[in-house]
Structure formats: C-alpha cells, structure tokens
Amino acid sequence: MQEIKITPREENQRLDKYLMKYMNKAPKGFLYKMLRKKRIKYNGGKAEGNEILQTGDTLQLYLAEETISSFMEEKTIPMAERHFGIVYEDDNLLVVNKPAGLLSHPQRDDERNTLIDQILSYLYEKGQYNPKKDSTFTPALCNRLDRNTSGIVIAGKTLAAVQAVNEAIRKGTVEKYYLTLVAGTLDKAGEISYYLAKDQEKNEVHTAKAKTAGFRSALTKYRPLAHTNAYTLLEIQLITGKTHQIRAHMQAIGHPVAGDRKYGDEEINRRIRQDFALSNQCLHAEKIRFLEKEGFLSYLYQKELTAPMPQKMQAACTGLFGNTWGL
C-alpha cells in the first residue's frame, strides 16, 4: 500500500484529476475501476473521484508498487533558449512579453522551443520547478496569443495561481488591452459585438451581425490613439476572449489589422511590409489590469502591467504618426 499526503501545491483539485496526473500513463477506465473496487481510498474511506482535495488529506493506493511505477512516466524539461521578456514575476506568477512568431504551445509533438518550453526551462534553472518533485503539477499558461501576435502572457507557477487567474479571466476581472494598427481612418471610440464561429478545419473565424446557430457572442471595444487617411492606431479592450476575435472583428467593420495574412487586405499588407519590413499582423497585447479585491489575487488589486511594443511596430507608428503618437 502506498499513501500520498496532499500538500498546499496539490489542493483544490478533484481527486480523479490528481490521480490522472500522478499516474499519468494509467487509462482512465483503470483508475475509475480501482475507485469502485475501493483499491484507492480517500482519507481511509471510500473515494468517489469528485472530492476536492485539501491540504492534509491522504490517499491510500492498494496497488502493487510495480503497477504504480508502470503507470508513472517521469516528466522531463527540454532545455530552451529564452526569447521572452519578463514583465512581472513573484512566487505565484510569471508575466512575460511574448515576441511575434513564437508559438504559445506546441501544435505537434515534434515542435520545440515554444513559449511554454522556454518558461519551464527558465523556472527549472531558477529552481522554482522540478518535474521529479512536482510530478502532479506543471506550470501553465493562463492565456494564449496567436503565433504572430506579440505581448503579455500570464503563466501560473502553482496550481492555486493557475486556478485563480483562469477564474479571474473568466469573470472579466483581469482587464486586457491591445494595441493594433488597422487599415483606414477611425476617429471615434466604439465597440463591435458581431457573433463569432470558428471553422476548425481552416482555423478561421466567421462573423455574423445577428445571433445565428453555432455562433457565440463576442465584444470588442476600441479607442483611436492616432490616425492618418490610411491607417489608425487603436487601443483595444478585449471584453470576451474568443479565437482571432480582434482580427475577425476589425475585418468585419472594414478596418482589417495591417499585416494580417488571414483576415487582412493584400495590398495594405504589401505596403506595410515594403515600408516598414513588417511581415506579421500589427497586434500587440500591451497591458493587463487586475481587479480582484478579495481572494488569492487580491494582493495585485489595481496593479497594471505593461509590455513594450515590438521595435518594428514602434517604428511603423513613428513613421506614420510622428514622434508624439505614444504620448
């Protein structure tokens, strides 16, 4: 019999989810069968699997050591060269500035040096994460950006941090602001509430003005910061966080993001590439603000974090709007 004692690093998660991480190669069916047969117990009694673990709880595994070992695959960390900038860091969170062109997560098994790879490597080198000791938790990203979008990504160093940030994002108490260069002139603030639906095969989003089957509501607010007859620099407040939301919404109102190869205008993209050597969409997750007054994130209440805009995008804005656009 093997007994596991739950520590603060593992609490506030379902028992069955914890088991799936502890014995990460075990089939779900096997684990649920062991729960039904009382071969896995919770605090010495019957376990259902839906219990929320707390510090001090114990799990008893009435399984052969060979069986347990065979279902435990040791996690490894691929060493990765760091390309992100650090915006903010404490014992719970690492907030980084992701460069354009970098994947947040691998999309294929053979992809390496993604943002999460770099973050895990960084935390391992700092001694803040050891996969051999933290076998049931891996630091994780709480938000994602498209490969060719730069800016702020939040990573949780602990399970409690990941859960708290994910819940705050769901509730809208982490405000998210973007800067984007779009085609055409917008001289007044506004909002876009087109419904969105994702085409999974094409990895593309479609918009609809009215509620339609399969489409979900989305809200984007924008405020012009500078404009010419051909371009506008917008501050975007992302109220909902759907896939490609800003890019699809801006295309829907006739002001596509400059440099956007999927939703943009080919002629505008050609000009921005020719004039400013910009080959990706001019979209940058610039700022977040924490609004949780109570609970785990309360120590960050009203804290605002800002990630500098990429140099090429800065140069494009200076070339279009002069030296005072950022003031």
mmCIF file of C-alpha atoms in Angstrom:
data_model
loop_
_atom_site.group_PDB
_atom_site.id
_atom_site.type_symbol
_atom_site.label_atom_id
_atom_site.label_comp_id
_atom_site.label_asym_id
_atom_site.label_seq_id
_atom_site.Cartn_x
_atom_site.Cartn_y
_atom_site.Cartn_z
ATOM 1 C CA MET A 1 0.000 0.000 0.000
ATOM 2 C CA GLN A 2 1.219 3.477 -0.892
ATOM 3 C CA GLU A 3 -0.060 6.567 0.923
ATOM 4 C CA ILE A 4 0.055 10.069 -0.530
ATOM 5 C CA LYS A 5 -0.322 13.172 1.629
ATOM 6 C CA ILE A 6 -1.744 16.246 -0.070
ATOM 7 C CA THR A 7 0.261 19.478 0.309
ATOM 8 C CA PRO A 8 -0.751 23.072 -0.495
ATOM 9 C CA ARG A 9 0.698 22.615 -4.008
ATOM 10 C CA GLU A 10 -1.885 19.927 -4.833
ATOM 11 C CA GLU A 11 -5.009 21.150 -3.041
ATOM 12 C CA ASN A 12 -8.226 22.473 -4.626
ATOM 13 C CA GLN A 13 -8.363 19.939 -7.444
ATOM 14 C CA ARG A 14 -10.575 16.920 -7.992
ATOM 15 C CA LEU A 15 -9.263 13.635 -6.700
ATOM 16 C CA ASP A 16 -9.677 11.870 -10.060
ATOM 17 C CA LYS A 17 -7.823 14.674 -11.897
ATOM 18 C CA TYR A 18 -4.981 14.408 -9.397
ATOM 19 C CA LEU A 19 -4.754 10.648 -9.923
ATOM 20 C CA MET A 20 -4.594 11.111 -13.689
ATOM 21 C CA LYS A 21 -1.566 13.333 -13.210
ATOM 22 C CA TYR A 22 0.057 11.172 -10.537
ATOM 23 C CA MET A 23 -0.270 8.008 -12.646
ATOM 24 C CA ASN A 24 -0.137 9.808 -15.963
ATOM 25 C CA LYS A 25 0.053 6.673 -18.111
ATOM 26 C CA ALA A 26 -2.842 4.856 -16.442
ATOM 27 C CA PRO A 27 -6.050 4.540 -18.525
ATOM 28 C CA LYS A 28 -8.980 6.468 -17.050
ATOM 29 C CA GLY A 29 -11.012 3.281 -17.001
ATOM 30 C CA PHE A 30 -8.420 1.579 -14.785
ATOM 31 C CA LEU A 31 -8.418 4.429 -12.265
ATOM 32 C CA TYR A 32 -12.216 4.558 -12.013
ATOM 33 C CA LYS A 33 -12.321 0.769 -11.663
ATOM 34 C CA MET A 34 -9.844 0.953 -8.770
ATOM 35 C CA LEU A 35 -12.009 3.649 -7.152
ATOM 36 C CA ARG A 36 -15.132 1.484 -7.489
ATOM 37 C CA LYS A 37 -13.318 -1.526 -6.034
ATOM 38 C CA LYS A 38 -12.006 0.576 -3.120
ATOM 39 C CA ARG A 39 -8.438 -0.146 -4.130
ATOM 40 C CA ILE A 40 -7.945 3.630 -3.987
ATOM 41 C CA LYS A 41 -9.235 5.292 -0.819
ATOM 42 C CA TYR A 42 -9.636 8.859 0.356
ATOM 43 C CA ASN A 43 -8.714 9.616 3.981
ATOM 44 C CA GLY A 44 -9.073 5.908 4.697
ATOM 45 C CA GLY A 45 -12.614 5.682 3.309
ATOM 46 C CA LYS A 46 -14.369 5.202 0.002
ATOM 47 C CA ALA A 47 -13.399 7.624 -2.745
ATOM 48 C CA GLU A 48 -15.825 8.704 -5.462
ATOM 49 C CA GLY A 49 -13.312 10.683 -7.511
ATOM 50 C CA ASN A 50 -15.095 14.038 -7.382
ATOM 51 C CA GLU A 51 -13.793 15.055 -3.955
ATOM 52 C CA ILE A 52 -11.871 18.356 -3.845
ATOM 53 C CA LEU A 53 -8.510 17.694 -2.244
ATOM 54 C CA GLN A 54 -7.334 19.823 0.665
ATOM 55 C CA THR A 55 -4.002 20.134 2.458
ATOM 56 C CA GLY A 56 -3.573 17.250 4.889
ATOM 57 C CA ASP A 57 -5.842 14.833 3.016
ATOM 58 C CA THR A 58 -4.450 11.384 2.334
ATOM 59 C CA LEU A 59 -4.896 8.890 -0.482
ATOM 60 C CA GLN A 60 -4.288 5.195 0.012
ATOM 61 C CA LEU A 61 -3.340 3.198 -3.097
ATOM 62 C CA TYR A 62 -3.831 -0.528 -2.514
ATOM 63 C CA LEU A 63 -1.850 -1.400 -5.627
ATOM 64 C CA ALA A 64 1.418 -3.185 -6.218
ATOM 65 C CA GLU A 65 4.427 -0.867 -6.367
ATOM 66 C CA GLU A 66 5.230 -2.335 -9.793
ATOM 67 C CA THR A 67 1.760 -1.393 -11.031
ATOM 68 C CA ILE A 68 2.044 2.161 -9.727
ATOM 69 C CA SER A 69 5.534 2.589 -11.196
ATOM 70 C CA SER A 70 4.466 1.252 -14.591
ATOM 71 C CA PHE A 71 1.811 3.958 -14.816
ATOM 72 C CA MET A 72 4.132 6.820 -13.821
ATOM 73 C CA GLU A 73 6.046 8.439 -16.672
ATOM 74 C CA GLU A 74 8.745 10.802 -15.467
ATOM 75 C CA LYS A 75 8.323 14.306 -16.832
ATOM 76 C CA THR A 76 11.278 15.943 -18.494
ATOM 77 C CA ILE A 77 12.028 19.534 -19.426
ATOM 78 C CA PRO A 78 13.540 20.278 -22.821
ATOM 79 C CA MET A 79 16.137 22.987 -22.397
ATOM 80 C CA ALA A 80 15.042 26.013 -24.427
ATOM 81 C CA GLU A 81 16.695 29.316 -25.238
ATOM 82 C CA ARG A 82 14.707 32.189 -23.762
ATOM 83 C CA HIS A 83 13.234 34.730 -26.164
ATOM 84 C CA PHE A 84 10.530 36.293 -23.970
ATOM 85 C CA GLY A 85 10.873 39.420 -21.851
ATOM 86 C CA ILE A 86 9.820 39.468 -18.200
ATOM 87 C CA VAL A 87 7.072 41.974 -17.414
ATOM 88 C CA TYR A 88 6.417 40.896 -13.809
ATOM 89 C CA GLU A 89 7.316 37.997 -11.529
ATOM 90 C CA ASP A 90 6.531 36.846 -7.999
ATOM 91 C CA ASP A 91 6.218 33.477 -6.242
ATOM 92 C CA ASN A 92 2.867 32.797 -7.930
ATOM 93 C CA LEU A 93 3.014 34.353 -11.381
ATOM 94 C CA LEU A 94 5.349 34.970 -14.272
ATOM 95 C CA VAL A 95 4.044 37.568 -16.738
ATOM 96 C CA VAL A 96 6.021 37.652 -19.964
ATOM 97 C CA ASN A 97 6.214 39.627 -23.203
ATOM 98 C CA LYS A 98 5.944 37.055 -26.000
ATOM 99 C CA PRO A 99 7.599 38.009 -29.286
ATOM 100 C CA ALA A 100 5.666 37.646 -32.539
ATOM 101 C CA GLY A 101 6.463 34.412 -34.354
ATOM 102 C CA LEU A 102 6.625 32.276 -31.219
ATOM 103 C CA LEU A 103 4.030 29.567 -30.563
ATOM 104 C CA SER A 104 2.472 29.579 -27.088
ATOM 105 C CA HIS A 105 2.108 25.778 -27.050
ATOM 106 C CA PRO A 106 3.365 23.093 -29.428
ATOM 107 C CA GLN A 107 0.846 22.181 -32.106
ATOM 108 C CA ARG A 108 2.702 18.969 -32.989
ATOM 109 C CA ASP A 109 4.662 16.502 -30.874
ATOM 110 C CA ASP A 110 7.930 17.410 -32.599
ATOM 111 C CA GLU A 111 7.666 21.183 -32.041
ATOM 112 C CA ARG A 112 10.143 22.534 -29.516
ATOM 113 C CA ASN A 113 11.224 25.854 -28.011
ATOM 114 C CA THR A 114 7.645 27.123 -27.724
ATOM 115 C CA LEU A 115 6.805 29.755 -25.113
ATOM 116 C CA ILE A 116 5.769 27.162 -22.518
ATOM 117 C CA ASP A 117 9.012 25.232 -23.169
ATOM 118 C CA GLN A 118 11.014 28.395 -22.562
ATOM 119 C CA ILE A 119 9.077 29.226 -19.389
ATOM 120 C CA LEU A 120 9.506 25.720 -17.927
ATOM 121 C CA SER A 121 13.216 25.804 -18.737
ATOM 122 C CA TYR A 122 13.533 29.242 -17.097
ATOM 123 C CA LEU A 123 11.710 28.124 -13.927
ATOM 124 C CA TYR A 124 13.758 24.930 -13.753
ATOM 125 C CA GLU A 125 17.019 26.865 -13.986
ATOM 126 C CA LYS A 126 15.796 29.186 -11.201
ATOM 127 C CA GLY A 127 14.999 26.179 -9.012
ATOM 128 C CA GLN A 128 11.284 27.033 -8.903
ATOM 129 C CA TYR A 129 10.114 23.949 -10.782
ATOM 130 C CA ASN A 130 11.405 20.396 -10.639
ATOM 131 C CA PRO A 131 9.365 17.789 -12.542
ATOM 132 C CA LYS A 132 10.716 14.992 -10.338
ATOM 133 C CA LYS A 133 9.334 16.663 -7.200
ATOM 134 C CA ASP A 134 6.266 18.296 -8.747
ATOM 135 C CA SER A 135 5.008 15.206 -10.550
ATOM 136 C CA THR A 136 1.335 16.224 -10.450
ATOM 137 C CA PHE A 137 1.636 19.868 -11.454
ATOM 138 C CA THR A 138 3.317 21.670 -14.321
ATOM 139 C CA PRO A 139 3.381 25.490 -14.506
ATOM 140 C CA ALA A 140 0.903 26.560 -17.152
ATOM 141 C CA LEU A 141 -0.152 29.474 -19.345
ATOM 142 C CA CYS A 142 -3.379 31.176 -18.278
ATOM 143 C CA ASN A 143 -3.942 32.948 -21.596
ATOM 144 C CA ARG A 144 -2.657 32.433 -25.117
ATOM 145 C CA LEU A 145 -1.741 34.606 -28.049
ATOM 146 C CA ASP A 146 -1.670 33.681 -31.723
ATOM 147 C CA ARG A 147 1.792 32.825 -33.033
ATOM 148 C CA ASN A 148 2.143 36.190 -34.827
ATOM 149 C CA THR A 149 0.659 38.333 -32.034
ATOM 150 C CA SER A 150 3.123 39.731 -29.507
ATOM 151 C CA GLY A 151 2.625 40.796 -25.928
ATOM 152 C CA ILE A 152 1.515 39.775 -22.451
ATOM 153 C CA VAL A 153 1.044 36.136 -21.484
ATOM 154 C CA ILE A 154 0.413 35.105 -17.865
ATOM 155 C CA ALA A 155 1.907 31.875 -16.524
ATOM 156 C CA GLY A 156 0.954 30.367 -13.165
ATOM 157 C CA LYS A 157 3.803 28.860 -11.137
ATOM 158 C CA THR A 158 1.430 26.990 -8.819
ATOM 159 C CA LEU A 159 -1.895 25.212 -9.213
ATOM 160 C CA ALA A 160 -3.589 27.787 -6.977
ATOM 161 C CA ALA A 161 -2.255 30.614 -9.145
ATOM 162 C CA VAL A 162 -3.380 28.979 -12.390
ATOM 163 C CA GLN A 163 -6.855 28.348 -10.980
ATOM 164 C CA ALA A 164 -7.164 31.901 -9.603
ATOM 165 C CA VAL A 165 -6.058 33.619 -12.829
ATOM 166 C CA ASN A 166 -8.227 31.378 -15.013
ATOM 167 C CA GLU A 167 -11.244 32.172 -12.852
ATOM 168 C CA ALA A 168 -10.456 35.908 -12.862
ATOM 169 C CA ILE A 169 -10.181 35.892 -16.673
ATOM 170 C CA ARG A 170 -13.481 34.001 -16.896
ATOM 171 C CA LYS A 171 -15.170 36.596 -14.664
ATOM 172 C CA GLY A 172 -13.594 39.510 -16.506
ATOM 173 C CA THR A 173 -11.614 40.794 -13.518
ATOM 174 C CA VAL A 174 -8.377 40.748 -15.481
ATOM 175 C CA GLU A 175 -8.736 43.566 -17.989
ATOM 176 C CA LYS A 176 -6.843 43.031 -21.255
ATOM 177 C CA TYR A 177 -5.762 45.828 -23.612
ATOM 178 C CA TYR A 178 -4.147 45.549 -27.036
ATOM 179 C CA LEU A 179 -2.568 47.962 -29.498
ATOM 180 C CA THR A 180 -3.239 47.393 -33.165
ATOM 181 C CA LEU A 181 -2.589 49.189 -36.427
ATOM 182 C CA VAL A 182 -5.594 48.895 -38.751
ATOM 183 C CA ALA A 183 -6.407 49.995 -42.277
ATOM 184 C CA GLY A 184 -8.442 53.167 -42.803
ATOM 185 C CA THR A 185 -9.478 56.014 -40.529
ATOM 186 C CA LEU A 186 -11.322 55.613 -37.238
ATOM 187 C CA ASP A 187 -11.636 58.868 -35.311
ATOM 188 C CA LYS A 188 -14.177 57.889 -32.629
ATOM 189 C CA ALA A 189 -14.295 55.217 -29.943
ATOM 190 C CA GLY A 190 -16.708 52.375 -30.462
ATOM 191 C CA GLU A 191 -17.455 48.717 -29.890
ATOM 192 C CA ILE A 192 -18.027 45.646 -32.046
ATOM 193 C CA SER A 193 -20.472 42.933 -30.987
ATOM 194 C CA TYR A 194 -20.506 40.629 -34.014
ATOM 195 C CA TYR A 195 -21.063 36.948 -33.227
ATOM 196 C CA LEU A 196 -18.208 34.546 -33.996
ATOM 197 C CA ALA A 197 -17.938 30.926 -35.121
ATOM 198 C CA LYS A 198 -14.720 29.008 -35.727
ATOM 199 C CA ASP A 199 -14.089 26.794 -38.735
ATOM 200 C CA GLN A 200 -11.865 24.155 -37.131
ATOM 201 C CA GLU A 201 -10.591 22.713 -40.428
ATOM 202 C CA LYS A 202 -9.431 26.078 -41.760
ATOM 203 C CA ASN A 203 -8.557 27.549 -38.339
ATOM 204 C CA GLU A 204 -10.586 30.572 -39.365
ATOM 205 C CA VAL A 205 -13.339 32.595 -37.701
ATOM 206 C CA HIS A 206 -16.549 33.771 -39.360
ATOM 207 C CA THR A 207 -18.678 36.696 -38.175
ATOM 208 C CA ALA A 208 -22.418 37.373 -38.074
ATOM 209 C CA LYS A 209 -24.288 40.528 -37.073
ATOM 210 C CA ALA A 210 -27.261 38.630 -35.625
ATOM 211 C CA LYS A 211 -27.307 35.597 -33.349
ATOM 212 C CA THR A 212 -27.007 32.511 -35.522
ATOM 213 C CA ALA A 213 -26.790 28.803 -34.728
ATOM 214 C CA GLY A 214 -23.198 27.866 -33.907
ATOM 215 C CA PHE A 215 -22.096 31.488 -33.397
ATOM 216 C CA ARG A 216 -21.126 32.834 -29.968
ATOM 217 C CA SER A 217 -21.371 36.396 -28.695
ATOM 218 C CA ALA A 218 -18.190 38.478 -28.554
ATOM 219 C CA LEU A 219 -17.473 42.075 -27.590
ATOM 220 C CA THR A 220 -14.517 44.251 -28.560
ATOM 221 C CA LYS A 221 -14.138 47.904 -27.515
ATOM 222 C CA TYR A 222 -11.743 50.258 -29.306
ATOM 223 C CA ARG A 223 -10.343 53.763 -28.913
ATOM 224 C CA PRO A 224 -8.287 55.576 -31.592
ATOM 225 C CA LEU A 225 -4.919 56.900 -30.436
ATOM 226 C CA ALA A 226 -3.661 58.318 -33.760
ATOM 227 C CA HIS A 227 -4.692 58.191 -37.405
ATOM 228 C CA THR A 228 -3.886 59.232 -40.964
ATOM 229 C CA ASN A 229 -6.036 58.904 -44.065
ATOM 230 C CA ALA A 230 -4.794 55.329 -44.484
ATOM 231 C CA TYR A 231 -4.132 53.908 -41.005
ATOM 232 C CA THR A 232 -5.363 54.115 -37.419
ATOM 233 C CA LEU A 233 -3.618 53.059 -34.234
ATOM 234 C CA LEU A 234 -6.218 51.642 -31.840
ATOM 235 C CA GLU A 235 -6.242 50.693 -28.199
ATOM 236 C CA ILE A 236 -8.460 47.630 -27.938
ATOM 237 C CA GLN A 237 -10.130 46.417 -24.759
ATOM 238 C CA LEU A 238 -10.935 42.749 -25.182
ATOM 239 C CA ILE A 239 -14.139 42.082 -23.228
ATOM 240 C CA THR A 240 -14.519 38.481 -24.365
ATOM 241 C CA GLY A 241 -11.610 36.332 -25.432
ATOM 242 C CA LYS A 242 -12.597 34.275 -28.466
ATOM 243 C CA THR A 243 -10.173 32.860 -31.039
ATOM 244 C CA HIS A 244 -8.976 35.532 -33.523
ATOM 245 C CA GLN A 245 -11.594 37.893 -32.061
ATOM 246 C CA ILE A 246 -9.840 41.222 -32.656
ATOM 247 C CA ARG A 247 -8.681 40.269 -36.149
ATOM 248 C CA ALA A 248 -12.095 38.966 -37.244
ATOM 249 C CA HIS A 249 -13.980 41.888 -35.673
ATOM 250 C CA MET A 250 -11.766 44.503 -37.314
ATOM 251 C CA GLN A 251 -12.158 42.821 -40.693
ATOM 252 C CA ALA A 252 -15.938 42.728 -40.190
ATOM 253 C CA ILE A 253 -16.166 46.523 -39.857
ATOM 254 C CA GLY A 254 -13.882 47.146 -42.826
ATOM 255 C CA HIS A 255 -10.712 48.022 -40.910
ATOM 256 C CA PRO A 256 -8.537 44.870 -41.004
ATOM 257 C CA VAL A 257 -5.364 44.625 -38.938
ATOM 258 C CA ALA A 258 -2.357 45.680 -41.023
ATOM 259 C CA GLY A 259 -0.117 42.744 -41.884
ATOM 260 C CA ASP A 260 -2.786 40.134 -41.115
ATOM 261 C CA ARG A 261 -2.335 37.375 -43.692
ATOM 262 C CA LYS A 262 -5.580 35.585 -42.817
ATOM 263 C CA TYR A 263 -8.102 38.421 -42.367
ATOM 264 C CA GLY A 264 -6.224 41.375 -43.834
ATOM 265 C CA ASP A 265 -6.030 43.234 -47.147
ATOM 266 C CA GLU A 266 -3.281 42.027 -49.519
ATOM 267 C CA GLU A 267 -2.422 45.479 -50.852
ATOM 268 C CA ILE A 268 -2.193 47.020 -47.366
ATOM 269 C CA ASN A 269 -0.083 44.083 -46.186
ATOM 270 C CA ARG A 270 2.245 44.568 -49.154
ATOM 271 C CA ARG A 271 2.665 48.265 -48.346
ATOM 272 C CA ILE A 272 3.300 47.717 -44.640
ATOM 273 C CA ARG A 273 5.842 45.033 -45.500
ATOM 274 C CA GLN A 274 7.548 47.252 -48.066
ATOM 275 C CA ASP A 275 7.562 50.446 -45.999
ATOM 276 C CA PHE A 276 8.289 49.043 -42.531
ATOM 277 C CA ALA A 277 9.566 45.453 -43.028
ATOM 278 C CA LEU A 278 6.574 44.144 -41.048
ATOM 279 C CA SER A 279 5.612 40.626 -42.109
ATOM 280 C CA ASN A 280 3.186 39.758 -39.281
ATOM 281 C CA GLN A 281 -0.052 41.316 -38.036
ATOM 282 C CA CYS A 282 0.392 44.595 -36.167
ATOM 283 C CA LEU A 283 -1.302 43.376 -32.994
ATOM 284 C CA HIS A 284 0.264 43.587 -29.554
ATOM 285 C CA ALA A 285 -1.179 42.583 -26.150
ATOM 286 C CA GLU A 286 0.080 45.649 -24.351
ATOM 287 C CA LYS A 287 -1.491 45.813 -20.900
ATOM 288 C CA ILE A 288 -3.403 43.953 -18.199
ATOM 289 C CA ARG A 289 -5.023 45.236 -15.023
ATOM 290 C CA PHE A 290 -6.013 43.087 -12.028
ATOM 291 C CA LEU A 291 -9.371 43.894 -10.412
ATOM 292 C CA GLU A 292 -9.762 41.096 -7.832
ATOM 293 C CA LYS A 293 -10.452 42.769 -4.466
ATOM 294 C CA GLU A 294 -10.609 39.539 -2.467
ATOM 295 C CA GLY A 295 -9.098 36.099 -2.567
ATOM 296 C CA PHE A 296 -5.847 34.765 -3.952
ATOM 297 C CA LEU A 297 -5.129 37.660 -6.352
ATOM 298 C CA SER A 298 -6.169 40.491 -4.009
ATOM 299 C CA TYR A 299 -2.522 41.480 -3.461
ATOM 300 C CA LEU A 300 -2.465 42.544 -7.123
ATOM 301 C CA TYR A 301 -5.637 44.668 -6.931
ATOM 302 C CA GLN A 302 -5.434 47.617 -9.354
ATOM 303 C CA LYS A 303 -1.939 46.587 -10.440
ATOM 304 C CA GLU A 304 -1.309 47.426 -14.084
ATOM 305 C CA LEU A 305 1.331 45.609 -16.121
ATOM 306 C CA THR A 306 2.570 46.843 -19.497
ATOM 307 C CA ALA A 307 4.653 45.136 -22.185
ATOM 308 C CA PRO A 308 6.657 47.344 -24.588
ATOM 309 C CA MET A 309 5.550 47.254 -28.216
ATOM 310 C CA PRO A 310 7.929 45.428 -30.623
ATOM 311 C CA GLN A 311 10.536 47.733 -32.177
ATOM 312 C CA LYS A 312 9.336 47.260 -35.763
ATOM 313 C CA MET A 313 5.757 48.115 -34.804
ATOM 314 C CA GLN A 314 7.009 51.145 -32.867
ATOM 315 C CA ALA A 315 8.997 52.270 -35.905
ATOM 316 C CA ALA A 316 5.939 51.884 -38.138
ATOM 317 C CA CYS A 317 3.815 54.005 -35.783
ATOM 318 C CA THR A 318 6.514 56.693 -35.604
ATOM 319 C CA GLY A 319 6.799 56.703 -39.396
ATOM 320 C CA LEU A 320 3.028 57.049 -39.807
ATOM 321 C CA PHE A 321 2.071 59.326 -36.909
ATOM 322 C CA GLY A 322 5.261 61.167 -35.935
ATOM 323 C CA ASN A 323 7.161 61.155 -32.648
ATOM 324 C CA THR A 324 4.216 62.101 -30.438
ATOM 325 C CA TRP A 325 1.920 59.117 -31.101
ATOM 326 C CA GLY A 326 2.876 57.312 -27.887
ATOM 327 C CA LEU A 327 2.477 60.299 -25.569
#
